[in-house]
Short mmCIF file of C-alpha atoms and ligand atoms in Angstrom, two decimals:
data_model
loop_
_atom_site.label_atom_id
_atom_site.label_comp_id
_atom_site.label_asym_id
_atom_site.label_seq_id
_atom_site.Cartn_x
_atom_site.Cartn_y
_atom_site.Cartn_z
CA UNK A 1 11.26 3.39 3.42
CA UNK A 2 13.86 5.86 2.29
CA UNK A 3 14.94 7.02 -1.17
CA UNK A 4 17.48 4.18 -1.30
CA UNK A 5 15.02 1.30 -1.19
CA UNK A 6 13.86 -1.00 -3.97
CA UNK A 7 10.61 -2.67 -3.02
CA UNK A 8 8.41 -5.48 -4.40
CA UNK A 9 4.72 -5.47 -3.46
CA UNK A 10 2.94 -8.74 -4.21
CA UNK A 11 -0.77 -8.08 -4.58
CA UNK A 12 0.22 -4.49 -5.41
CA UNK A 13 -2.94 -3.84 -7.46
CA UNK A 14 -5.23 -4.86 -4.62
CA UNK A 15 -7.01 -2.70 -2.06
CA UNK A 16 -4.33 -2.60 0.66
CA UNK A 17 -1.42 -3.33 -1.70
CA UNK A 18 -2.10 -0.35 -3.95
CA UNK A 19 -2.31 2.04 -0.98
CA UNK A 20 0.99 0.61 0.25
CA UNK A 21 2.55 1.26 -3.19
CA UNK A 22 1.35 4.89 -3.08
CA UNK A 23 2.78 5.47 0.37
CA UNK A 24 6.14 3.85 -0.54
CA UNK A 25 6.45 6.14 -3.57
CA UNK A 26 5.36 9.19 -1.54
CA UNK A 27 8.04 8.34 1.03
CA UNK A 28 10.65 8.41 -1.74
CA UNK A 29 11.35 4.74 -2.57
CA UNK A 30 13.89 4.33 -5.36
CA UNK A 31 11.65 1.83 -7.14
CA UNK A 32 8.43 -0.08 -6.45
CA UNK A 33 7.46 -3.14 -8.49
CA UNK A 34 3.85 -4.27 -8.05
CA UNK A 35 3.09 -7.85 -9.02
CA UNK A 36 -0.54 -8.97 -9.18
CA UNK A 37 -2.51 -11.75 -10.89
CA UNK A 38 -5.48 -9.35 -11.12
CA UNK A 39 -7.94 -12.05 -10.04
CA UNK A 40 -9.24 -9.75 -7.31
CA UNK A 41 -6.94 -6.74 -7.74
CA UNK A 42 -7.42 -4.23 -10.53
CA UNK A 43 -5.06 -2.24 -12.76
CA UNK A 44 -7.34 0.75 -12.11
CA UNK A 45 -5.90 0.89 -8.58
CA UNK A 46 -2.44 1.74 -9.95
CA UNK A 47 -3.49 3.48 -13.20
CA UNK A 48 -2.59 6.89 -11.72
CA UNK A 49 1.05 5.71 -11.57
CA UNK A 50 1.35 5.00 -15.31
CA UNK A 51 3.79 7.90 -15.83
CA UNK A 52 5.73 7.36 -12.58
CA UNK A 53 9.27 6.26 -13.56
CA UNK A 54 9.91 4.78 -10.11
CA UNK A 55 6.95 2.40 -10.50
CA UNK A 56 6.39 -0.69 -12.60
CA UNK A 57 3.66 -3.28 -12.78
CA UNK A 58 3.86 -6.94 -13.73
CA UNK A 59 0.84 -9.17 -14.20
CA UNK A 60 1.85 -12.50 -12.71
CA UNK A 61 0.31 -15.15 -10.49
CA UNK A 62 2.85 -15.76 -7.71
CA UNK A 63 1.72 -19.38 -7.33
CA UNK A 64 3.94 -19.78 -10.43
CA UNK A 65 7.68 -19.25 -9.82
CA UNK A 66 9.04 -15.79 -10.61
CA UNK A 67 12.20 -13.74 -10.38
CA UNK A 68 12.99 -10.04 -10.14
CA UNK A 69 16.03 -8.35 -11.68
CA UNK A 70 18.50 -6.44 -9.57
CA UNK A 71 18.58 -5.52 -5.93
CA UNK A 72 15.49 -5.88 -3.72
CA UNK A 73 15.42 -4.48 -0.18
CA UNK A 74 11.84 -5.28 0.87
CA UNK A 75 9.23 -7.82 -0.24
CA UNK A 76 5.66 -7.20 0.95
CA UNK A 77 3.34 -10.18 0.47
CA UNK A 78 -0.16 -8.70 0.26
CA UNK A 79 -1.36 -11.20 -2.36
CA UNK A 80 -4.55 -13.12 -1.55
CA UNK A 81 -8.28 -12.97 -2.10
CA UNK A 82 -9.51 -11.61 1.23
CA UNK A 83 -13.28 -11.20 1.29
CA UNK A 84 -15.43 -14.14 2.43
CA UNK A 85 -17.27 -14.22 -0.92
CA UNK A 86 -14.01 -14.09 -2.91
CA UNK A 87 -12.23 -16.83 -1.01
CA UNK A 88 -15.28 -19.08 -1.08
CA UNK A 89 -15.40 -18.73 -4.88
CA UNK A 90 -11.60 -18.70 -5.37
CA UNK A 91 -10.94 -21.42 -2.82
CA UNK A 92 -8.09 -23.19 -4.60
CA UNK A 93 -6.43 -19.92 -5.64
CA UNK A 94 -6.62 -18.77 -2.01
CA UNK A 95 -5.05 -21.94 -0.65
CA UNK A 96 -2.37 -21.92 -3.32
CA UNK A 97 -1.39 -18.28 -2.87
CA UNK A 98 -1.10 -18.75 0.90
CA UNK A 99 1.08 -21.83 0.45
CA UNK A 100 2.92 -21.92 -2.92
CA UNK A 101 2.70 -18.17 -3.44
CA UNK A 102 4.12 -17.38 -0.02
CA UNK A 103 6.91 -19.92 -0.55
CA UNK A 104 7.89 -18.29 -3.85
CA UNK A 105 7.76 -14.87 -2.18
CA UNK A 106 9.96 -16.02 0.70
CA UNK A 107 12.43 -17.60 -1.73
CA UNK A 108 12.71 -14.26 -3.53
CA UNK A 109 13.41 -12.48 -0.22
CA UNK A 110 15.98 -15.13 0.67
CA UNK A 111 17.76 -14.85 -2.70
CA UNK A 112 17.87 -11.05 -2.48
CA UNK A 113 18.63 -10.76 1.24
CA UNK A 114 15.47 -8.64 1.49
CA UNK A 115 13.23 -8.01 4.49
CA UNK A 116 10.01 -9.99 4.02
CA UNK A 117 6.65 -8.82 5.40
CA UNK A 118 3.66 -11.16 5.41
CA UNK A 119 0.11 -9.81 5.44
CA UNK A 120 -1.63 -12.07 7.89
CA UNK A 121 -5.09 -11.67 9.33
CA UNK A 122 -7.32 -11.57 12.39
CA UNK A 123 -8.86 -14.76 10.93
CA UNK A 124 -5.88 -16.48 12.55
CA UNK A 125 -7.97 -16.12 15.74
CA UNK A 126 -11.08 -17.70 14.16
CA UNK A 127 -14.24 -17.12 16.22
CA UNK A 128 -12.22 -15.89 19.21
CA UNK A 129 -12.92 -16.92 22.78
CA UNK A 130 -10.28 -14.50 24.10
CA UNK A 131 -11.38 -10.88 23.82
CA UNK A 132 -9.77 -8.59 22.78
CA UNK A 133 -7.32 -10.69 20.78
CA UNK A 134 -3.65 -10.60 21.75
CA UNK A 135 -0.96 -12.03 19.49
CA UNK A 136 -0.31 -14.80 22.01
CA UNK A 137 -3.85 -16.20 21.53
CA UNK A 138 -3.76 -19.43 19.48
CA UNK A 139 -7.27 -18.94 18.19
CA UNK A 140 -10.50 -20.86 17.79
CA UNK A 141 -10.41 -21.87 14.14
CA UNK A 142 -12.72 -24.34 12.41
CA UNK A 143 -10.37 -26.32 10.14
CA UNK A 144 -13.18 -27.62 7.90
CA UNK A 145 -15.77 -24.81 7.78
CA UNK A 146 -16.35 -22.43 4.85
CA UNK A 147 -13.72 -19.94 6.10
CA UNK A 148 -11.06 -22.63 6.47
CA UNK A 149 -9.69 -22.18 2.92
CA UNK A 150 -8.60 -18.68 3.89
CA UNK A 151 -7.88 -19.15 7.60
CA UNK A 152 -5.75 -22.25 7.18
CA UNK A 153 -3.88 -20.84 4.17
CA UNK A 154 -2.98 -17.80 6.26
CA UNK A 155 -2.02 -19.94 9.26
CA UNK A 156 0.15 -22.15 7.04
CA UNK A 157 1.72 -18.97 5.62
CA UNK A 158 2.63 -17.74 9.12
CA UNK A 159 4.24 -21.11 9.90
CA UNK A 160 6.17 -21.01 6.62
CA UNK A 161 7.38 -17.46 7.27
CA UNK A 162 8.68 -18.37 10.72
CA UNK A 163 10.36 -21.51 9.34
CA UNK A 164 12.14 -19.49 6.61
CA UNK A 165 13.34 -17.15 9.36
CA UNK A 166 14.57 -19.96 11.62
CA UNK A 167 15.98 -22.29 8.99
CA UNK A 168 17.12 -19.95 6.24
CA UNK A 169 17.79 -16.71 8.09
CA UNK A 170 15.27 -14.57 6.20
CA UNK A 171 14.44 -11.32 8.00
CA UNK A 172 10.69 -11.66 8.41
CA UNK A 173 7.78 -9.61 9.76
CA UNK A 174 4.16 -10.69 10.23
CA UNK A 175 1.30 -8.21 10.45
CA UNK A 176 -2.11 -9.48 11.57
CA UNK A 177 -4.56 -7.20 9.82
CA UNK A 178 -8.02 -6.62 11.29
CA UNK A 179 -11.02 -5.32 9.32
CA UNK A 180 -9.86 -2.46 7.13
CA UNK A 181 -11.83 -0.14 4.87
CA UNK A 182 -11.30 2.73 2.46
CA UNK A 183 -11.23 3.74 -1.19
CA UNK A 184 -10.47 0.99 -3.78
CA UNK A 185 -12.37 -1.74 -1.99
CA UNK A 186 -14.32 -3.62 -4.63
CA UNK A 187 -17.96 -2.63 -4.65
CA UNK A 188 -19.16 -6.21 -4.99
CA UNK A 189 -16.63 -8.08 -2.87
CA UNK A 190 -19.38 -8.80 -0.33
CA UNK A 191 -17.67 -7.13 2.59
CA UNK A 192 -19.75 -5.04 4.86
CA UNK A 193 -18.26 -1.61 4.06
CA UNK A 194 -18.73 -1.63 0.27
CA UNK A 195 -22.02 -3.52 0.73
CA UNK A 196 -23.56 -0.88 3.03
CA UNK A 197 -22.14 2.11 1.15
CA UNK A 198 -23.23 0.70 -2.22
CA UNK A 199 -26.71 0.03 -0.85
CA UNK A 200 -26.94 3.52 0.69
CA UNK A 201 -25.86 5.21 -2.56
CA UNK A 202 -28.23 3.13 -4.70
CA UNK A 203 -31.11 3.87 -2.36
CA UNK A 204 -31.47 0.23 -1.31
CA UNK A 205 -32.10 -1.25 2.12
CA UNK A 206 -29.01 -2.05 4.22
CA UNK A 207 -28.60 -5.82 4.64
CA UNK A 208 -27.55 -6.73 8.18
CA UNK A 209 -26.66 -10.41 8.58
CA UNK A 210 -27.95 -12.19 11.69
CA UNK A 211 -29.16 -9.94 14.50
CA UNK A 212 -26.39 -7.40 13.84
CA UNK A 213 -25.01 -7.84 17.36
CA UNK A 214 -21.76 -9.42 16.13
CA UNK A 215 -18.89 -6.96 16.45
CA UNK A 216 -16.00 -5.82 14.27
CA UNK A 217 -13.36 -3.11 14.68
CA UNK A 218 -12.75 -1.07 11.54
CA UNK A 219 -9.42 0.54 10.67
CA UNK A 220 -9.00 3.14 7.93
CA UNK A 221 -6.55 2.04 5.25
CA UNK A 222 -4.04 4.90 5.71
CA UNK A 223 -3.67 3.95 9.39
CA UNK A 224 -3.10 0.31 8.44
CA UNK A 225 -0.45 1.19 5.85
CA UNK A 226 1.33 3.35 8.41
CA UNK A 227 1.42 0.42 10.85
CA UNK A 228 2.69 -1.94 8.14
CA UNK A 229 5.57 0.39 7.25
CA UNK A 230 6.53 0.90 10.87
CA UNK A 231 6.62 -2.87 11.31
CA UNK A 232 8.72 -3.36 8.16
CA UNK A 233 11.28 -0.85 9.48
CA UNK A 234 11.36 -2.44 12.94
CA UNK A 235 13.25 -5.54 14.00
CA UNK A 236 10.10 -7.29 15.27
CA UNK A 237 9.90 -10.92 14.13
CA UNK A 238 6.82 -12.10 16.00
CA UNK A 239 3.30 -11.27 14.78
CA UNK A 240 1.93 -7.79 15.48
CA UNK A 241 -1.77 -6.90 15.37
CA UNK A 242 -2.56 -3.79 13.37
CA UNK A 243 -6.16 -2.67 13.61
CA UNK A 244 -8.44 -0.18 15.25
CA UNK A 245 -9.70 -1.19 18.72
CA UNK A 246 -12.86 0.90 18.14
CA UNK A 247 -15.24 -2.08 18.38
CA UNK A 248 -18.83 -1.75 17.18
CA UNK A 249 -21.78 -3.97 16.49
CA UNK A 250 -22.60 -4.39 12.80
CA UNK A 251 -25.95 -2.75 13.54
CA UNK A 252 -24.31 0.38 14.92
CA UNK A 253 -21.96 0.32 11.96
CA UNK A 254 -24.98 0.32 9.61
CA UNK A 255 -26.25 3.36 11.52
CA UNK A 256 -22.86 5.09 11.11
CA UNK A 257 -23.07 4.56 7.33
CA UNK A 258 -26.60 6.00 7.32
CA UNK A 259 -25.42 9.00 9.34
CA UNK A 260 -22.41 9.77 7.16
CA UNK A 261 -24.32 9.15 3.91
CA UNK A 262 -27.22 11.25 5.26
CA UNK A 263 -29.53 8.54 3.91
CA UNK A 264 -31.76 6.67 6.28
CA UNK A 265 -32.63 3.62 4.22
CA UNK A 266 -34.30 0.87 6.23
CA UNK A 267 -32.26 -1.98 7.65
CA UNK A 268 -33.30 -5.49 6.59
CA UNK A 269 -32.08 -8.65 8.27
CA UNK A 270 -30.59 -11.59 6.31
CA UNK A 271 -29.32 -14.97 7.50
CA UNK A 272 -25.92 -15.00 9.21
CA UNK A 273 -23.32 -16.81 7.06
CA UNK A 274 -21.91 -20.01 8.57
CA UNK A 275 -18.78 -19.49 10.67
CA UNK A 276 -19.24 -15.70 10.94
CA UNK A 277 -17.13 -14.67 14.00
CA UNK A 278 -19.19 -13.19 16.87
CA UNK A 279 -16.63 -10.65 18.03
CA UNK A 280 -13.35 -9.14 16.96
CA UNK A 281 -11.17 -6.45 18.52
CA UNK A 282 -7.39 -6.19 18.38
CA UNK A 283 -5.29 -5.70 21.47
CA UNK A 284 -2.74 -3.28 20.01
CA UNK A 285 -0.41 -3.07 23.01
CA UNK A 286 2.45 -4.55 20.97
CA UNK A 287 1.95 -2.14 18.05
CA UNK A 288 1.77 0.77 20.51
CA UNK A 289 4.86 -0.14 22.49
CA UNK A 290 7.08 -1.68 19.78
CA UNK A 291 6.13 0.54 16.83
CA UNK A 292 4.75 3.68 18.47
CA UNK A 293 1.68 3.11 16.30
CA UNK A 294 -1.98 3.71 16.89
CA UNK A 295 -4.84 4.55 14.53
CA UNK A 296 -5.66 8.22 13.99
CA UNK A 297 -8.62 8.34 11.59
CA UNK A 298 -12.06 8.39 13.25
CA UNK A 299 -14.79 6.20 11.74
CA UNK A 300 -16.94 9.08 10.47
CA UNK A 301 -13.94 10.73 8.78
CA UNK A 302 -12.82 7.50 7.12
CA UNK A 303 -16.37 6.64 6.07
CA UNK A 304 -16.83 10.10 4.51
CA UNK A 305 -13.67 9.61 2.40
CA UNK A 306 -14.72 6.10 1.42
CA UNK A 307 -18.19 7.33 0.48
CA UNK A 308 -16.65 10.01 -1.70
CA UNK A 309 -14.70 7.34 -3.60
CA UNK A 310 -17.74 5.11 -4.04
CA UNK A 311 -19.85 8.00 -5.35
CA UNK A 312 -17.58 7.91 -8.40
CA UNK A 313 -17.93 4.12 -8.77
CA UNK A 314 -21.59 3.25 -8.02
N1 UDP B 1 -22.23 -8.26 7.04
C1 UDP B 1 -23.53 -7.76 7.06
N2 UDP B 1 -24.08 -7.37 5.87
C2 UDP B 1 -23.43 -7.43 4.67
C3 UDP B 1 -22.10 -7.92 4.66
C4 UDP B 1 -21.52 -8.34 5.87
O1 UDP B 1 -24.17 -7.67 8.12
O2 UDP B 1 -24.02 -7.04 3.64
C5 UDP B 1 -21.61 -8.65 8.32
C6 UDP B 1 -20.99 -10.04 8.30
O3 UDP B 1 -21.95 -11.03 8.62
C7 UDP B 1 -19.92 -9.91 9.37
C8 UDP B 1 -19.51 -8.44 9.29
O4 UDP B 1 -20.56 -7.78 8.59
O5 UDP B 1 -20.45 -10.17 10.66
C9 UDP B 1 -18.20 -8.22 8.57
O6 UDP B 1 -18.25 -8.94 7.38
P1 UDP B 1 -17.14 -8.83 6.26
O7 UDP B 1 -17.53 -9.76 5.16
O8 UDP B 1 -16.91 -7.41 5.89
O9 UDP B 1 -15.78 -9.33 6.95
P2 UDP B 1 -15.42 -10.45 8.05
O10 UDP B 1 -15.00 -9.65 9.22
O11 UDP B 1 -16.62 -11.29 8.37
O12 UDP B 1 -14.32 -11.24 7.43
#
């Protein structure tokens, strides 16, 4: 974004949203308004901006209608519970923010003539049978399993975004975000990065679910935010994967955390949650060719920075 832009970030006090806010302000945005219900986000994530005149925060649940004064150039919809534990607990909130919340967000973009960017997810691909996952893959999603409240809300949101583009002329972008990690993740959100780091720092055993052979591909948050901004500035209307193709088993990821934390706590095995995808790796050909984007931060570097943050939190 340039100095001339006024931006609204929905979910702006969340993990990814708050990093996006920081980068927008660092890039010289005229004004950034973060809106967040704070059900999984936290005001602590934007507390360092309290004296920033170009920033404001509004506590609001976007499943309720809302308006924003003045000109808006970009609307980023990052609002949703996103960890498996959170969306299982906050199932109705998750379904409502993907449906009603996204509709309200799109209506705002329409009214303001703003570019709208939707944070979608690799969960669109479910437990994928195509590997790595290209944007053209329709996915292997269980519509009634425990992950469905999140997966189907996000799939509905993608459909709604494309319909607002086709029927109402809204300029839309869709980013499919793969596993991302970094500072400001919630320690107890159940996801593997804060779980392992928290366990390592507390001197507890690392809990690997299943046999640990399932794979994920972890992207550092600054790389993700860079991809999101490149997409927002582009003209690309179809979904674009943004993630790190560096695929690892969860077991080798646990070993990476041990290595970076210099703590070799034992690994203990726990039951695999129902519906846990067996493999996940983005094909980032579209991001590379359309956006000139690829991740830059190596896992050990990103983990060291994340560990530093969690040392102050645990
Ligand atoms: N996982 C694990 N131990 C934990 C938390 C998660 O082994 O304490 C595994 C989980 O079963 C999954 C992977 O790590 O295979 C990533 O889980 P996460 O909840 O971070 O995100 P997901 O990619 O499943 O949405």
